Short mmCIF file of C-alpha atoms in Angstrom, two decimals:
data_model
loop_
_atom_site.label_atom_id
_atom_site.label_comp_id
_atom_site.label_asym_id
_atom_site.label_seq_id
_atom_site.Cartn_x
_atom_site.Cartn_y
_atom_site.Cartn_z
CA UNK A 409 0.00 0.00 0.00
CA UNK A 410 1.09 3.45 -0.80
CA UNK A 411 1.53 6.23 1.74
CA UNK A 412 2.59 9.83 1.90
CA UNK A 413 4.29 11.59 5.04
CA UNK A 414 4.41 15.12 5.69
CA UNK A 415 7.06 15.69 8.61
CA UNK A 416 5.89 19.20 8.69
CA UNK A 417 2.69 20.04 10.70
CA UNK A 418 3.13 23.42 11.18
CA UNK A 419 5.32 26.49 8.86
CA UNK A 420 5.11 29.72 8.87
CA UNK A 421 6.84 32.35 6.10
CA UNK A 422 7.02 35.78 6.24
CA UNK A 423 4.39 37.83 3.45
CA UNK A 424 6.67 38.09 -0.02
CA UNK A 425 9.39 35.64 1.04
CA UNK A 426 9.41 31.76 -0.21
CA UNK A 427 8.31 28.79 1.50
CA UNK A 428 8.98 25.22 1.33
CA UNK A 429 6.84 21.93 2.30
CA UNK A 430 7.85 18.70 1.95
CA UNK A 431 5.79 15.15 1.11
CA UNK A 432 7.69 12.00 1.02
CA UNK A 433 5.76 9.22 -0.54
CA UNK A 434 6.76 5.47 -0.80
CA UNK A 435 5.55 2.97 -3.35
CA UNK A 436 6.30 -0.08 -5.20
CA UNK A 437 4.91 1.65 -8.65
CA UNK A 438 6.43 3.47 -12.03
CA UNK A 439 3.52 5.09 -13.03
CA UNK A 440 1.54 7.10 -10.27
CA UNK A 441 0.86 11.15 -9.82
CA UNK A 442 0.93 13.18 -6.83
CA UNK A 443 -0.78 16.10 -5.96
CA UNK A 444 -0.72 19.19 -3.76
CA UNK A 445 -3.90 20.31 -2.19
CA UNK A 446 -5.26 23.99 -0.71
CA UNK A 447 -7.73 23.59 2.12
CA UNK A 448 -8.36 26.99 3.41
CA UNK A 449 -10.90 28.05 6.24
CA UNK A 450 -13.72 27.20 4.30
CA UNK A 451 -12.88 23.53 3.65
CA UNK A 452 -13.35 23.40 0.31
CA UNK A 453 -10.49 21.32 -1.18
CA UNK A 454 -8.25 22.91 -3.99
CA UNK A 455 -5.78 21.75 -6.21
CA UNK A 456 -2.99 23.42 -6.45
CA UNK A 457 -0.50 21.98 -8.61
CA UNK A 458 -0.08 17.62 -10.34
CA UNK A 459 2.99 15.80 -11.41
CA UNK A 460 2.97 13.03 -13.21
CA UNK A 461 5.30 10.76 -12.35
CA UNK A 462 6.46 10.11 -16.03
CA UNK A 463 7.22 13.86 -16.52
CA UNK A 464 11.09 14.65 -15.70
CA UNK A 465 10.44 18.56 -15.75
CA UNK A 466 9.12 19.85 -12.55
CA UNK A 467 5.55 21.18 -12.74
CA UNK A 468 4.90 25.15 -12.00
CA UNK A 469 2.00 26.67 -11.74
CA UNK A 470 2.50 31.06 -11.12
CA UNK A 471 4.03 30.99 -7.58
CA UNK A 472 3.93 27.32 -6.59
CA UNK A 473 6.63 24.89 -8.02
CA UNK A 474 7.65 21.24 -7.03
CA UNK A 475 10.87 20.01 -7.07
CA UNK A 476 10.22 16.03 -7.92
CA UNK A 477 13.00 13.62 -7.18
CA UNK A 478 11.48 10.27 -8.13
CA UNK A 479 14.42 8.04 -7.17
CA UNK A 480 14.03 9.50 -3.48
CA UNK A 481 10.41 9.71 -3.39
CA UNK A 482 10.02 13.55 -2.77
CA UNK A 483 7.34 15.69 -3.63
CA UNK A 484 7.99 18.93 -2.05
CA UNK A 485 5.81 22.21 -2.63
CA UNK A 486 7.63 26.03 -3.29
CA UNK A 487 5.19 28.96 -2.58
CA UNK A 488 7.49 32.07 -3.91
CA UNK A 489 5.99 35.54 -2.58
CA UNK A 490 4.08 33.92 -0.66
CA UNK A 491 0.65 36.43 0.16
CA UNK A 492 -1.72 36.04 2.94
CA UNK A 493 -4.27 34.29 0.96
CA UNK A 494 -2.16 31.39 0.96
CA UNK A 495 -2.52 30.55 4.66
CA UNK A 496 -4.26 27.66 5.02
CA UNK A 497 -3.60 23.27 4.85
CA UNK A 498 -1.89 21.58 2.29
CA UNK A 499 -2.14 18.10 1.43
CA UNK A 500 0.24 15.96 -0.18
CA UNK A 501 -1.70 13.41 -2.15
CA UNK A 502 -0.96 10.26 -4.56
CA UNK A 503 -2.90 8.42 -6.69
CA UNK A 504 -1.99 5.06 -8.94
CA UNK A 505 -1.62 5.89 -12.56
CA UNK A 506 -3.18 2.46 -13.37
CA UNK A 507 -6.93 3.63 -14.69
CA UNK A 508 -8.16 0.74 -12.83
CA UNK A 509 -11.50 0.48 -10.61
CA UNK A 510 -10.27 0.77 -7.20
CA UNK A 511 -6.33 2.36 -7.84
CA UNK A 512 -8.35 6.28 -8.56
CA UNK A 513 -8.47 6.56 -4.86
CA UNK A 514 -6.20 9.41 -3.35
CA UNK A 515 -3.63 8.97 -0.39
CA UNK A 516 -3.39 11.76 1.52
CA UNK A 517 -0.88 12.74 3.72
CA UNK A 518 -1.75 14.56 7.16
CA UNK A 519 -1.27 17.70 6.19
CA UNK A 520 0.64 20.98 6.79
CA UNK A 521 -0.47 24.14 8.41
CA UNK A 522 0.78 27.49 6.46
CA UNK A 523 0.66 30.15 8.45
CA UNK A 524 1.55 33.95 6.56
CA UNK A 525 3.06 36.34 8.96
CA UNK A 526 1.94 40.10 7.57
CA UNK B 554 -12.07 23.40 -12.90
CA UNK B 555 -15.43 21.51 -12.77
CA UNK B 556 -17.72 22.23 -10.43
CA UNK B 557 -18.71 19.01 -7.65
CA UNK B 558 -21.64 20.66 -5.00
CA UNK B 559 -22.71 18.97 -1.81
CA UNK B 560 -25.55 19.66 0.27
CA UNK B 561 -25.76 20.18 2.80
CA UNK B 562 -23.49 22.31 3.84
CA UNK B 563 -23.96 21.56 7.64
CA UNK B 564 -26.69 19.83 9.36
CA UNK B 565 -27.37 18.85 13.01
CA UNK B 566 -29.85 15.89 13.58
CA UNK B 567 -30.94 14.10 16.52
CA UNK B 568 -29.14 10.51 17.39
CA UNK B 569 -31.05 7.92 16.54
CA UNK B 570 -32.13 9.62 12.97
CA UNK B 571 -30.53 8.96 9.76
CA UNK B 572 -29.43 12.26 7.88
CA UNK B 573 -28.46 12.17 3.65
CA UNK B 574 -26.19 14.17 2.35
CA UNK B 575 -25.86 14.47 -1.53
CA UNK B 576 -22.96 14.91 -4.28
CA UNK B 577 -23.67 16.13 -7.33
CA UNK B 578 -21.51 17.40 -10.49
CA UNK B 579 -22.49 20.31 -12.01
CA UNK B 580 -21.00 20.73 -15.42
CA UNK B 581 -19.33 16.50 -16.03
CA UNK B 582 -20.34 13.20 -15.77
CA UNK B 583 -18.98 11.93 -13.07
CA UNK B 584 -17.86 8.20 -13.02
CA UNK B 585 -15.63 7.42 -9.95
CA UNK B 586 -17.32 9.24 -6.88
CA UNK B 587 -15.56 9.42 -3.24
CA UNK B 588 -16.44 10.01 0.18
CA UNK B 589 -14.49 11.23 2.58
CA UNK B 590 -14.41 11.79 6.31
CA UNK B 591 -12.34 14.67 8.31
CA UNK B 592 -11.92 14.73 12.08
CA UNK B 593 -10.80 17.92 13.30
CA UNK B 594 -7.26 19.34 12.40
CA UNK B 595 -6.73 15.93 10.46
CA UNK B 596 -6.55 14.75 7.00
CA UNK B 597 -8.95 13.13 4.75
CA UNK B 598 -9.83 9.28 5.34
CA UNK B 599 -11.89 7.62 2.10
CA UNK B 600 -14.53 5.87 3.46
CA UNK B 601 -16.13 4.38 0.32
CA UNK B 602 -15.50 4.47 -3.68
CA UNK B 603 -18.25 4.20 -5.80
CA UNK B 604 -18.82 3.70 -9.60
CA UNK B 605 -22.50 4.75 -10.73
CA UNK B 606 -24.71 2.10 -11.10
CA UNK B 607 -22.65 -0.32 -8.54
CA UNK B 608 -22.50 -0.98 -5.51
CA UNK B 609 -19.15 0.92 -3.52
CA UNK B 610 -16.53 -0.33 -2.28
CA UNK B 611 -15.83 0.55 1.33
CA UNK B 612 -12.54 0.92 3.31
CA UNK B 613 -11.66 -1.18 5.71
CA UNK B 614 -13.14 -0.41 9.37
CA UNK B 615 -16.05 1.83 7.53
CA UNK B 616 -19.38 0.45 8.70
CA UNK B 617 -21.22 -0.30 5.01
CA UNK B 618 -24.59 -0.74 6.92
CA UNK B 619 -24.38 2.53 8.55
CA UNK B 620 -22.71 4.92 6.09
CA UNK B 621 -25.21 3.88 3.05
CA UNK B 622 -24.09 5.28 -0.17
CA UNK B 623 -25.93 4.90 -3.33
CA UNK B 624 -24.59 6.24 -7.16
CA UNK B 625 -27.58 6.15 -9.11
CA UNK B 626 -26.63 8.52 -11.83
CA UNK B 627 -23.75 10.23 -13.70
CA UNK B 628 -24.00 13.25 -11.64
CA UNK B 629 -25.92 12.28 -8.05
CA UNK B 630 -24.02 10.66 -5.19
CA UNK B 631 -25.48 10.13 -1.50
CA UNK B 632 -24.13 9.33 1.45
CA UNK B 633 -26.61 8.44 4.68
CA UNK B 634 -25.90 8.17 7.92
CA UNK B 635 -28.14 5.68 9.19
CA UNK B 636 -29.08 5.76 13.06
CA UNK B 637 -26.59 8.68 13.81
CA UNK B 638 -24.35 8.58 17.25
CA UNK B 639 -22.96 12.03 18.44
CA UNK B 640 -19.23 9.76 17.90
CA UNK B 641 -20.51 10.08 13.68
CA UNK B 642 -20.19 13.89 14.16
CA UNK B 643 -17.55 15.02 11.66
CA UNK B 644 -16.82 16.58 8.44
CA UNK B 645 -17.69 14.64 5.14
CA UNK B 646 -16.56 15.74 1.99
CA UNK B 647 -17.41 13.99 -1.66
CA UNK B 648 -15.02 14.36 -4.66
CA UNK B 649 -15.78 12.60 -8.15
CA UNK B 650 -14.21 12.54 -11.38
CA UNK B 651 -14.41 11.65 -14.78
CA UNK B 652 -12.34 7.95 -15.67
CA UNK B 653 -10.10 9.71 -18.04
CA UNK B 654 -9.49 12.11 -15.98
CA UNK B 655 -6.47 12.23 -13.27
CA UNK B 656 -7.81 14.72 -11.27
CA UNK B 657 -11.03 14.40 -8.55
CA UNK B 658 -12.86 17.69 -7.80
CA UNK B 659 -14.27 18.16 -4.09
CA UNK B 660 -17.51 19.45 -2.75
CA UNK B 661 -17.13 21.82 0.00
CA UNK B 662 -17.82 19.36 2.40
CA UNK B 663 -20.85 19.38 5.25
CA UNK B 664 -20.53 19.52 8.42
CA UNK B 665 -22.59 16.56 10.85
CA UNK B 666 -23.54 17.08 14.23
CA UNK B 667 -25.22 14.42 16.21
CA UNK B 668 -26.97 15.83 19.40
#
């Protein structure tokens, strides 16, 4: 079985400057893609950025970046300028890349609390 | 992104009395539908997987007789909490997606209370 650790439960950055959380996963699979997840205040789950795991180059979407190393089984999120709007959970998730009743689910690991100091 | 509402978005119910919440996608068809639970401060546990038109698959420890879910369309998911226990109080969120599709969109979740 797949998990996903998150050895940070708490982080805090300072408004503008960059922030780093880390997600190590472990599994026995090639093909598989992980996931960072947003869950502010209001609960409502949203993705922030996908990698699949058959993609070398690092995904980026505006201010948040990865930095995938397969071989070690990282998964870390970069916030650059990092605004108060980004406080909130994120979730490291996988999911099997076999399209396969039953290997959609999503592992989640337990999470990381973003605080933005103003 | 597509757009996956659930209602309601909190409820409080009696013990005893069985409470339904519902999934539904807005704008896709939605093959794959998931439940979730979330304790306070805590991630997401699945509690059930369900393909429309079958019956879901539950996770192990998840109670199939008392967390009924039923996936009779494309687009409709519910959940019920049969015979609710102040100890089923929690935060349930759905997410669904299309099979081609890698990525699952999420409700906004509703919040149980059992009194």
């Amino acid at each position: 079985a797949q998990t996903v650790t998150q050895s940070q439960p708490e982080m805090s950055v300072q408004e503008a400057e960059t922030v780093t959380l880390s997600c190590t996963y472990d599994t026995s699979e090639s093909d598989y893609y992980l996931f960072w997840y947003k869950q502010p205040p209001s609960r409502q789950m949203i993705l922030v950025i996908r990698q699949e795991a058959y993609k070398q180059q690092n995904a980026t979407e505006n201010r948040f970046s990865v930095n995938f190393q397969k071989a070690a089984k990282s998964f870390s999120l970069k916030i650059s300028d990092s605004q108060l709007g980004d406080a909130a959970m994120y979730f490291c998730a996988y999911r099997s890349g076999a399209l396969n009743f039953g290997n959609e689910k999503l592992t989640f690991g337990t999470g990381t609390r973003l605080t933005i100091i103003p | 992104g597509a757009v996956v509402s659930q209602h309601p978005s909190w409820v409080i119910c009696k013990s005893g009395t069985s409470v339904k919440i519902e999934c539904r996608s807005l704008d896709f068809q939605a093959t794959t539908m998931f439940w979730y639970r979330q304790f306070p401060k805590q991630s997401l546990m699945l509690m059930a997987t369900s393909n429309e038109g079958s019956k879901a698959t539950y996770e192990q420890g998840v109670e199939k007789d008392k967390f009924l879910i039923n996936h009779a369309s494309l687009t409709l998911s519910t959940l019920t909490v049969t015979s609710a226990h102040p100890e089923d109080s929690s935060f349930y969120i759905c997410s669904a997606r299309v099979y081609e599709d890698t990525e699952a969109f999420f409700g906004q979740g509703t919040r149980l209370t059992v009194v």
